[in-house]
XYZ file of C-alpha atoms in Angstrom:
264
model
C -0.009 -0.008 0.055
C 1.333 3.466 -0.654
C 1.222 6.640 1.050
C -1.592 8.099 -0.860
C -3.834 4.492 -0.541
C -3.249 5.353 3.572
C -4.221 8.946 3.191
C -7.450 7.633 1.774
C -8.445 4.606 4.029
C -7.508 6.918 7.388
C -9.533 9.728 6.500
C -12.506 7.518 5.111
C -12.760 6.344 8.170
C -11.732 9.664 9.948
C -15.340 11.200 7.540
C -17.084 8.372 8.938
C -15.951 10.480 13.038
C -16.942 13.393 11.174
C -20.231 12.715 9.739
C -21.248 11.578 13.351
C -20.348 14.438 15.423
C -21.622 17.136 13.412
C -23.939 15.642 10.302
C -24.534 17.993 7.686
C -28.010 19.751 9.295
C -26.048 20.930 11.228
C -23.157 22.195 8.900
C -26.192 23.551 6.739
C -26.781 26.550 9.783
C -23.059 27.647 9.554
C -23.141 30.908 9.547
C -20.362 31.523 6.148
C -23.046 28.544 4.517
C -25.152 30.823 2.945
C -22.467 33.341 2.105
C -21.856 34.154 -1.350
C -18.920 32.166 -3.153
C -16.058 33.918 -4.094
C -14.978 33.467 -8.048
C -11.585 32.191 -8.224
C -11.263 30.931 -12.046
C -12.333 34.234 -12.655
C -9.663 36.156 -11.262
C -7.817 34.334 -12.291
C -9.200 34.389 -15.566
C -8.898 38.807 -15.554
C -5.054 38.305 -14.777
C -2.792 39.694 -17.316
C -0.139 37.715 -15.499
C 0.401 35.194 -13.184
C -2.029 35.266 -10.061
C -0.755 33.193 -7.116
C -2.578 31.169 -5.374
C -0.308 31.251 -1.950
C -0.474 28.001 0.086
C -0.980 27.963 4.125
C 0.625 24.746 5.550
C 2.978 23.600 8.867
C 3.730 20.245 7.105
C 3.662 17.802 4.966
C 4.418 14.062 4.149
C 7.142 14.325 2.302
C 9.309 17.016 3.866
C 8.033 16.759 7.165
C 7.571 19.928 10.051
C 7.941 22.735 7.769
C 6.408 25.931 10.382
C 4.855 24.513 13.664
C 4.962 28.732 14.700
C 3.327 30.646 11.807
C -0.801 31.856 12.970
C -3.315 32.092 10.093
C -4.243 35.428 10.707
C -0.870 36.338 10.086
C -0.524 35.175 6.468
C -3.058 35.209 5.379
C -3.739 38.843 5.832
C -0.674 38.863 3.957
C -0.636 37.240 1.204
C -3.824 38.565 0.982
C -2.252 42.678 0.941
C 0.823 40.801 -1.034
C -1.416 40.156 -4.280
C -3.025 36.291 -3.888
C -5.817 35.811 -6.612
C -6.585 33.650 -3.768
C -5.362 31.616 -1.050
C -5.175 27.317 -0.062
C -5.964 26.100 3.079
C -4.686 22.866 4.528
C -7.002 21.065 6.876
C -5.609 17.904 6.610
C -5.181 17.330 10.474
C -2.994 13.694 10.334
C -0.716 14.623 7.324
C -0.260 18.324 7.167
C -0.936 19.582 10.726
C -4.338 21.415 9.203
C -7.818 22.091 10.745
C -10.931 23.353 9.952
C -10.660 25.841 11.981
C -7.192 26.760 9.614
C -9.627 28.273 7.598
C -12.758 29.691 8.849
C -10.023 32.275 11.273
C -8.099 32.707 6.917
C -12.927 33.725 6.026
C -12.367 35.824 8.561
C -9.964 38.411 7.532
C -8.717 37.963 4.075
C -11.864 38.130 0.976
C -9.946 36.391 -2.024
C -10.788 32.396 -3.071
C -10.161 29.982 -0.889
C -9.043 26.678 -1.337
C -9.477 24.269 0.669
C -6.931 21.757 0.160
C -7.767 18.224 1.464
C -7.649 14.036 0.068
C -11.766 14.629 -0.487
C -13.373 11.298 -0.753
C -17.077 11.494 0.554
C -19.132 14.613 -0.538
C -19.734 15.231 3.165
C -16.456 16.733 2.957
C -17.555 19.719 0.494
C -20.282 20.530 2.107
C -18.158 21.027 5.237
C -15.842 23.031 3.116
C -18.370 24.860 2.417
C -19.641 25.482 6.530
C -16.210 26.432 6.921
C -15.669 29.360 4.336
C -14.122 27.832 0.751
C -15.164 29.471 -2.094
C -12.957 26.594 -3.544
C -12.428 22.641 -3.463
C -9.422 20.586 -4.662
C -10.625 17.392 -6.370
C -7.246 14.924 -6.493
C -7.902 12.207 -10.508
C -5.462 9.638 -9.007
C -7.854 10.185 -6.320
C -11.129 10.318 -7.601
C -12.665 7.658 -10.392
C -14.640 9.357 -13.181
C -17.794 9.352 -11.441
C -16.341 10.338 -8.383
C -15.120 12.857 -10.188
C -18.624 14.284 -11.492
C -20.150 14.011 -8.881
C -18.419 15.652 -6.345
C -17.703 18.722 -8.982
C -21.888 18.223 -9.355
C -22.535 18.860 -5.709
C -19.375 21.689 -5.870
C -21.885 23.726 -8.367
C -25.111 22.933 -6.227
C -23.810 24.892 -3.003
C -22.377 28.063 -5.666
C -18.236 26.844 -5.058
C -16.215 25.581 -7.528
C -13.522 23.149 -8.586
C -9.447 22.401 -8.936
C -9.619 18.953 -9.892
C -5.672 18.006 -10.064
C -4.337 15.918 -12.607
C -0.292 14.133 -12.433
C -0.059 11.861 -15.556
C -2.156 11.662 -19.377
C -3.906 9.070 -18.405
C -6.080 11.242 -16.331
C -7.051 13.682 -18.281
C -9.911 11.066 -19.261
C -11.131 11.854 -15.682
C -12.501 15.464 -16.563
C -15.892 15.397 -16.649
C -18.000 18.696 -18.098
C -18.601 21.875 -16.294
C -15.350 21.592 -15.014
C -13.329 24.940 -15.784
C -9.962 24.486 -13.713
C -7.359 22.306 -13.827
C -4.677 22.002 -11.626
C -1.071 19.437 -12.532
C 0.839 18.271 -9.170
C 3.771 18.562 -10.303
C 4.878 15.859 -7.437
C 3.828 11.984 -7.681
C 1.694 11.773 -4.679
C 2.382 8.144 -4.734
C 6.737 8.842 -4.503
C 6.541 12.021 -4.364
C 9.156 12.468 -6.397
C 9.660 16.670 -8.268
C 9.607 17.184 -11.796
C 8.152 20.773 -12.895
C 8.081 19.508 -16.178
C 5.041 17.094 -16.231
C 3.790 20.780 -16.035
C 5.022 20.923 -19.078
C 4.095 17.642 -20.580
C 0.582 18.457 -20.038
C -0.099 22.107 -20.824
C -0.801 21.367 -24.554
C -2.572 18.206 -24.159
C -5.023 20.316 -21.596
C -9.328 20.858 -23.457
C -8.937 24.645 -24.341
C -11.003 27.086 -22.442
C -9.574 25.563 -19.044
C -7.847 27.664 -16.938
C -3.983 25.807 -15.725
C -2.809 25.846 -12.773
C 0.596 24.155 -11.925
C 1.169 23.327 -8.265
C 4.645 21.528 -6.587
C 8.034 22.360 -7.034
C 7.429 26.373 -8.294
C 9.703 28.267 -6.234
C 11.279 30.736 -8.383
C 9.485 33.465 -10.808
C 12.131 31.840 -13.784
C 9.785 28.414 -13.308
C 6.457 30.269 -13.671
C 8.191 32.489 -16.809
C 8.088 29.348 -18.471
C 5.504 28.070 -16.738
C 3.455 31.193 -18.034
C 4.947 30.304 -22.076
C 3.147 27.580 -21.695
C -0.679 29.041 -20.843
C -0.267 28.617 -17.046
C -2.435 30.834 -15.646
C -2.256 30.019 -12.099
C 0.812 28.182 -10.060
C -0.871 26.969 -6.714
C 2.901 27.129 -4.030
C 3.305 26.735 -0.281
C 6.063 25.120 0.895
C 8.867 28.546 -0.612
C 6.617 30.881 1.666
C 6.652 28.355 4.471
C 9.676 27.120 5.486
C 10.611 30.727 5.917
C 10.851 31.744 8.965
C 8.218 34.651 8.272
C 6.388 33.863 5.225
C 4.817 36.986 3.699
C 7.425 38.713 4.003
C 9.107 35.463 1.864
C 5.597 36.268 -0.959
C 6.025 39.980 -0.820
C 9.717 39.464 -2.166
C 8.381 36.834 -4.713
C 6.038 39.156 -5.756
C 8.270 42.191 -6.251
C 11.017 39.636 -8.263
C 7.891 37.860 -10.599
C 6.002 41.981 -11.590
C 9.922 42.378 -11.818
C 9.945 40.182 -15.084
C 7.162 41.794 -16.408
C 4.612 38.993 -14.599
């Protein structure tokens, strides 16, 4: 059993426990549930240059502890002030040290589109994401079947949310259902953790036209963004590059300034 399989198995147990503790009817009563969602797709579509989706995470399965001291409010506020087009918040606890409370804190202090990044294996998690302030949910193609992706996407749309469908391999292009408008290419193989930015280059021309392309993982310099931007990527999801610094917000602002110097 690879790491992704282990994560999926533990996530199934975790979700069943959460369903028992907080049923859907309780989630629907939460204050953020009926809040109008903010579109990440529209924000990136209007952007002439590269749009950064800045991520908050404390740890990862591949890197271990990244930043135990950073506070959600401080980091997210600086991300938004610095020009992030969206903010990704890890809500997985066992592997990333995140929580739904982190998502709520982020929602309370920023207005830009929020992505709930987790291992979504049940539509309950999408309802949960909406109730805690998310505008977008991540669906991982290597973790889900075509029918699951189609169903979960439908649930998200019914709640006014958007979906970022994450791919890694060419064969996963077959899992893109109608209604998906944003596709992310994860340069990290979630089964081996090997990272290669070339993965985004390889898949760029094969993603259906009209979709917003977002590159994920292994993006650590404006030079990489410049190359991927030339291949049609509009969005760039970056986390570790900022979070490994003692002041993630400051690292983000420096990165954005370097991007602007390149005309992106």
